[in-house]
PDB file of C-alpha atoms in Angstrom:
ATOM      1  CA  MET E 302     -12.719   7.196 -14.024  1.00 92.00           C
ATOM      2  CA  LYS E 303     -13.011   5.778 -10.527  1.00 95.00           C
ATOM      3  CA  ILE E 304     -11.139   3.525  -8.180  1.00 97.00           C
ATOM      4  CA  ALA E 305     -13.320   1.066  -6.278  1.00 97.00           C
ATOM      5  CA  PHE E 306     -12.230  -0.214  -2.852  1.00 95.00           C
ATOM      6  CA  TRP E 307     -13.798  -3.372  -1.426  1.00 90.00           C
ATOM      7  CA  LYS E 308     -14.419  -3.171   2.279  1.00 85.00           C
ATOM      8  CA  VAL E 309     -12.853  -5.728   4.581  1.00 71.00           C
ATOM      9  CA  TRP E 310     -16.046  -6.755   6.310  1.00 64.00           C
ATOM     10  CA  PRO E 311     -18.776  -6.733   3.671  1.00 53.00           C
ATOM     11  CA  SER E 312     -22.062  -7.986   5.059  1.00 56.00           C
ATOM     12  CA  SER E 313     -22.379 -10.856   2.567  1.00 53.00           C
ATOM     13  CA  GLN E 314     -19.149 -12.604   3.587  1.00 58.00           C
ATOM     14  CA  ASP E 315     -19.185 -15.953   5.330  1.00 64.00           C
ATOM     15  CA  PHE E 316     -17.302 -16.456   8.594  1.00 66.00           C
ATOM     16  CA  MET E 317     -14.072 -17.824   7.046  1.00 60.00           C
ATOM     17  CA  THR E 318     -13.901 -15.012   4.487  1.00 62.00           C
ATOM     18  CA  LYS E 319     -14.282 -12.467   7.294  1.00 62.00           C
ATOM     19  CA  ILE E 320     -11.337 -14.062   9.132  1.00 62.00           C
ATOM     20  CA  GLU E 321      -9.246 -14.017   5.954  1.00 61.00           C
ATOM     21  CA  SER E 322     -10.152 -10.375   5.251  1.00 61.00           C
ATOM     22  CA  ARG E 323      -9.292  -9.350   8.818  1.00 61.00           C
ATOM     23  CA  LEU E 324      -5.880 -11.020   8.466  1.00 62.00           C
ATOM     24  CA  ILE E 325      -5.219  -9.258   5.165  1.00 62.00           C
ATOM     25  CA  ASP E 326      -6.331  -5.927   6.623  1.00 59.00           C
ATOM     26  CA  SER E 327      -4.041  -6.335   9.630  1.00 60.00           C
ATOM     27  CA  CYS E 328      -1.096  -7.037   7.340  1.00 58.00           C
ATOM     28  CA  SER E 329      -1.776  -4.038   5.120  1.00 54.00           C
ATOM     29  CA  GLY E 330      -2.223  -1.297   7.667  1.00 57.00           C
ATOM     30  CA  TRP E 331      -5.727  -1.658   9.139  1.00 57.00           C
ATOM     31  CA  GLY E 332      -7.324   0.686   6.640  1.00 65.00           C
ATOM     32  CA  GLY E 333     -10.481  -1.273   6.052  1.00 78.00           C
ATOM     33  CA  TYR E 334      -9.973  -2.261   2.394  1.00 86.00           C
ATOM     34  CA  TRP E 335      -8.589  -5.440   0.937  1.00 83.00           C
ATOM     35  CA  HIS E 336      -9.232  -5.188  -2.815  1.00 89.00           C
ATOM     36  CA  THR E 337      -9.349  -2.488  -5.469  1.00 94.00           C
ATOM     37  CA  ASP E 338     -10.524  -2.122  -9.085  1.00 97.00           C
ATOM     38  CA  LEU E 339      -9.898   0.630 -11.625  1.00 97.00           C
ATOM     39  CA  LEU E 340     -13.225   1.555 -13.243  1.00 96.00           C
ATOM     40  CA  PHE E 341     -13.187   2.932 -16.748  1.00 95.00           C
ATOM     41  CA  ASP E 342     -15.922   5.295 -17.897  1.00 92.00           C
ATOM     42  CA  ASP E 343     -17.410   2.554 -20.121  1.00 93.00           C
ATOM     43  CA  GLY E 344     -18.293   0.543 -16.988  1.00 93.00           C
ATOM     44  CA  THR E 345     -15.520  -2.032 -17.237  1.00 97.00           C
ATOM     45  CA  ALA E 346     -13.078  -2.664 -14.403  1.00 97.00           C
ATOM     46  CA  PHE E 347      -9.381  -3.551 -14.524  1.00 97.00           C
ATOM     47  CA  THR E 348      -8.042  -5.579 -11.611  1.00 96.00           C
ATOM     48  CA  SER E 349      -6.095  -8.634 -10.547  1.00 94.00           C
ATOM     49  CA  THR E 350      -7.367 -11.502  -8.409  1.00 90.00           C
ATOM     50  CA  LEU E 351      -5.821 -14.680  -7.104  1.00 87.00           C
ATOM     51  CA  SER E 352      -8.225 -16.815  -9.125  1.00 89.00           C
ATOM     52  CA  THR E 353      -7.884 -15.052 -12.497  1.00 91.00           C
ATOM     53  CA  GLY E 354      -4.840 -12.785 -12.499  1.00 93.00           C
ATOM     54  CA  THR E 355      -5.223  -9.506 -14.358  1.00 96.00           C
ATOM     55  CA  GLU E 356      -8.498  -9.026 -16.164  1.00 97.00           C
ATOM     56  CA  ILE E 357     -10.978  -6.512 -17.515  1.00 97.00           C
ATOM     57  CA  LEU E 358     -14.513  -7.345 -16.419  1.00 96.00           C
ATOM     58  CA  LYS E 359     -17.990  -6.063 -15.724  1.00 95.00           C
ATOM     59  CA  ARG E 360     -18.642  -6.342 -11.993  1.00 92.00           C
ATOM     60  CA  VAL E 361     -21.796  -5.855  -9.964  1.00 92.00           C
ATOM     61  CA  TYR E 362     -20.854  -3.596  -7.061  1.00 93.00           C
ATOM     62  CA  VAL E 363     -23.031  -4.482  -4.066  1.00 87.00           C
ATOM     63  CA  PRO E 364     -24.141  -1.295  -2.271  1.00 85.00           C
ATOM     64  CA  GLY E 365     -22.448  -0.885   1.106  1.00 86.00           C
ATOM     65  CA  GLU E 366     -19.551  -3.201   0.261  1.00 88.00           C
ATOM     66  CA  TRP E 367     -17.526  -0.781  -1.861  1.00 93.00           C
ATOM     67  CA  THR E 368     -16.166   2.750  -1.566  1.00 95.00           C
ATOM     68  CA  PHE E 369     -15.589   4.696  -4.780  1.00 96.00           C
ATOM     69  CA  ILE E 370     -13.183   7.528  -5.435  1.00 96.00           C
ATOM     70  CA  ASP E 371     -13.685   9.554  -8.598  1.00 94.00           C
ATOM     71  CA  VAL E 372     -10.255  10.435  -9.953  1.00 92.00           C
ATOM     72  CA  GLY E 373     -11.642  12.492 -12.815  1.00 86.00           C
ATOM     73  CA  LEU E 374     -11.917  12.295 -16.553  1.00 75.00           C
ATOM     74  CA  PHE E 375      -8.829  11.626 -18.580  1.00 74.00           C
ATOM     75  CA  PRO E 376      -8.551  12.679 -22.198  1.00 73.00           C
ATOM     76  CA  ASP E 377      -6.143   9.779 -22.627  1.00 81.00           C
ATOM     77  CA  GLU E 378      -8.346   7.102 -21.016  1.00 89.00           C
ATOM     78  CA  ALA E 379      -8.085   5.154 -24.284  1.00 90.00           C
ATOM     79  CA  THR E 380      -4.311   4.992 -23.718  1.00 91.00           C
ATOM     80  CA  LEU E 381      -4.850   3.643 -20.200  1.00 93.00           C
ATOM     81  CA  LYS E 382      -7.326   1.049 -21.419  1.00 94.00           C
ATOM     82  CA  ALA E 383      -4.983  -0.012 -24.236  1.00 94.00           C
ATOM     83  CA  TRP E 384      -2.214  -0.506 -21.656  1.00 94.00           C
ATOM     84  CA  ALA E 385      -4.640  -2.489 -19.494  1.00 95.00           C
ATOM     85  CA  LEU E 386      -5.641  -4.700 -22.434  1.00 96.00           C
ATOM     86  CA  LYS E 387      -1.958  -5.482 -23.070  1.00 95.00           C
ATOM     87  CA  HIS E 388      -1.677  -6.600 -19.436  1.00 95.00           C
ATOM     88  CA  VAL E 389      -4.750  -8.863 -19.314  1.00 97.00           C
ATOM     89  CA  GLY E 390      -3.871 -12.442 -18.440  1.00 96.00           C
ATOM     90  CA  TYR E 391      -0.840 -11.757 -16.268  1.00 95.00           C
ATOM     91  CA  PRO E 392      -0.746 -14.010 -13.183  1.00 94.00           C
ATOM     92  CA  TYR E 393      -1.558 -12.784  -9.692  1.00 90.00           C
ATOM     93  CA  ASP E 394       1.476 -11.618  -7.690  1.00 87.00           C
ATOM     94  CA  LEU E 395       0.975 -13.664  -4.531  1.00 81.00           C
ATOM     95  CA  PHE E 396       4.594 -13.347  -3.407  1.00 78.00           C
ATOM     96  CA  GLY E 397       4.439  -9.582  -3.913  1.00 77.00           C
ATOM     97  CA  LEU E 398       1.305  -9.452  -1.792  1.00 73.00           C
ATOM     98  CA  LEU E 399       3.082 -11.429   0.933  1.00 73.00           C
ATOM     99  CA  GLY E 400       5.619  -8.584   1.045  1.00 72.00           C
ATOM    100  CA  PHE E 401       3.134  -6.677   3.197  1.00 66.00           C
ATOM    101  CA  ILE E 402       3.545  -9.407   5.804  1.00 64.00           C
ATOM    102  CA  THR E 403       7.267 -10.126   5.465  1.00 65.00           C
ATOM    103  CA  GLY E 404       8.523  -6.681   4.462  1.00 62.00           C
ATOM    104  CA  ASP E 405      10.495  -8.394   1.669  1.00 63.00           C
ATOM    105  CA  TYR E 406       9.037  -7.181  -1.618  1.00 63.00           C
ATOM    106  CA  ASP E 407       9.867  -9.486  -4.498  1.00 62.00           C
ATOM    107  CA  ILE E 408       9.234  -7.465  -7.634  1.00 65.00           C
ATOM    108  CA  GLU E 409       8.046  -9.502 -10.602  1.00 62.00           C
ATOM    109  CA  ARG E 410       6.998  -7.319 -13.524  1.00 69.00           C
ATOM    110  CA  ASN E 411       5.085 -10.151 -15.131  1.00 85.00           C
ATOM    111  CA  LYS E 412       2.758 -10.592 -12.096  1.00 90.00           C
ATOM    112  CA  TYR E 413       0.421  -8.146 -10.370  1.00 92.00           C
ATOM    113  CA  PHE E 414      -1.862  -7.911  -7.332  1.00 91.00           C
ATOM    114  CA  CYS E 415      -4.893  -5.598  -7.422  1.00 92.00           C
ATOM    115  CA  SER E 416      -3.584  -2.301  -6.068  1.00 93.00           C
ATOM    116  CA  GLU E 417      -0.254  -2.784  -7.846  1.00 92.00           C
ATOM    117  CA  ILE E 418      -1.930  -2.963 -11.264  1.00 95.00           C
ATOM    118  CA  VAL E 419      -4.171   0.014 -10.447  1.00 96.00           C
ATOM    119  CA  VAL E 420      -1.214   2.180  -9.365  1.00 95.00           C
ATOM    120  CA  ASP E 421       0.872   1.170 -12.391  1.00 93.00           C
ATOM    121  CA  THR E 422      -2.023   2.017 -14.733  1.00 94.00           C
ATOM    122  CA  MET E 423      -2.706   5.387 -13.098  1.00 93.00           C
ATOM    123  CA  GLN E 424       0.960   6.336 -13.283  1.00 92.00           C
ATOM    124  CA  ILE E 425       0.673   6.307 -17.076  1.00 89.00           C
ATOM    125  CA  ALA E 426      -1.752   9.236 -16.643  1.00 87.00           C
ATOM    126  CA  GLY E 427       0.727  10.976 -14.336  1.00 88.00           C
ATOM    127  CA  ILE E 428      -1.168  10.218 -11.124  1.00 89.00           C
ATOM    128  CA  PHE E 429       0.391   8.665  -8.016  1.00 92.00           C
ATOM    129  CA  LYS E 430       3.940   9.064  -9.330  1.00 91.00           C
ATOM    130  CA  GLY E 431       5.195   8.994  -5.722  1.00 92.00           C
ATOM    131  CA  LEU E 432       3.814   5.502  -5.101  1.00 93.00           C
ATOM    132  CA  VAL E 433       5.589   2.246  -5.854  1.00 89.00           C
ATOM    133  CA  GLY E 434       2.974  -0.125  -7.265  1.00 88.00           C
ATOM    134  CA  TYR E 435       4.383  -3.328  -5.829  1.00 85.00           C
ATOM    135  CA  LYS E 436       4.638  -1.728  -2.364  1.00 85.00           C
ATOM    136  CA  THR E 437       1.148  -0.190  -2.329  1.00 89.00           C
ATOM    137  CA  SER E 438      -1.695  -1.986  -0.562  1.00 87.00           C
ATOM    138  CA  PRO E 439      -5.357  -1.138  -1.193  1.00 90.00           C
ATOM    139  CA  ASN E 440      -5.316   0.738   2.132  1.00 89.00           C
ATOM    140  CA  GLU E 441      -2.273   2.783   1.139  1.00 90.00           C
ATOM    141  CA  LEU E 442      -3.816   3.574  -2.245  1.00 94.00           C
ATOM    142  CA  TYR E 443      -7.017   4.727  -0.537  1.00 94.00           C
ATOM    143  CA  THR E 444      -5.007   7.001   1.773  1.00 93.00           C
ATOM    144  CA  ALA E 445      -3.032   8.369  -1.208  1.00 95.00           C
ATOM    145  CA  CYS E 446      -6.298   9.206  -2.983  1.00 95.00           C
ATOM    146  CA  LEU E 447      -7.555  11.158   0.033  1.00 94.00           C
ATOM    147  CA  LYS E 448      -4.208  12.975   0.449  1.00 94.00           C
ATOM    148  CA  ALA E 449      -4.344  13.945  -3.243  1.00 92.00           C
ATOM    149  CA  GLY E 450      -7.705  15.612  -2.573  1.00 93.00           C
ATOM    150  CA  TYR E 451     -10.016  13.044  -4.129  1.00 93.00           C
ATOM    151  CA  LYS E 452     -13.291  12.459  -2.322  1.00 91.00           C
ATOM    152  CA  ALA E 453     -14.709   9.070  -1.320  1.00 91.00           C
ATOM    153  CA  ALA E 454     -18.320   8.081  -1.990  1.00 87.00           C
ATOM    154  CA  HIS E 455     -19.816   5.113  -0.192  1.00 75.00           C
TER     155      HIS E 455
END
């Protein structure tokens, strides 16, 4: 199982998207990442986006635009995927995301942003228990992975 982190300044972005990504990065700690997916071993990804909310999808990962961290094999990956399937279709947590800007985190358990849903899913496997999903940006999740000893692959 891996966690994929989308870089803030991928080469294929247009000018306006680069401005938006720089703003998001500045609000979430200047770590260089602004989106994350949880990749299951079957090649599907679990994430949440503004346009679709939570979903399981097959994504084409453009080389150079993503960083991957292998968090290992889990004997209970089926349990994690079952939990993910139960959470498909939840709306995107825009107000929760804005908490990185305002410092006022409005927890709504029926809405998720990308790193929030990844953290909440991983906590079922006992990983990242010290993180609070709705307070964890993609940059903070990336840093937590490195501190836990996981290695990044670009």
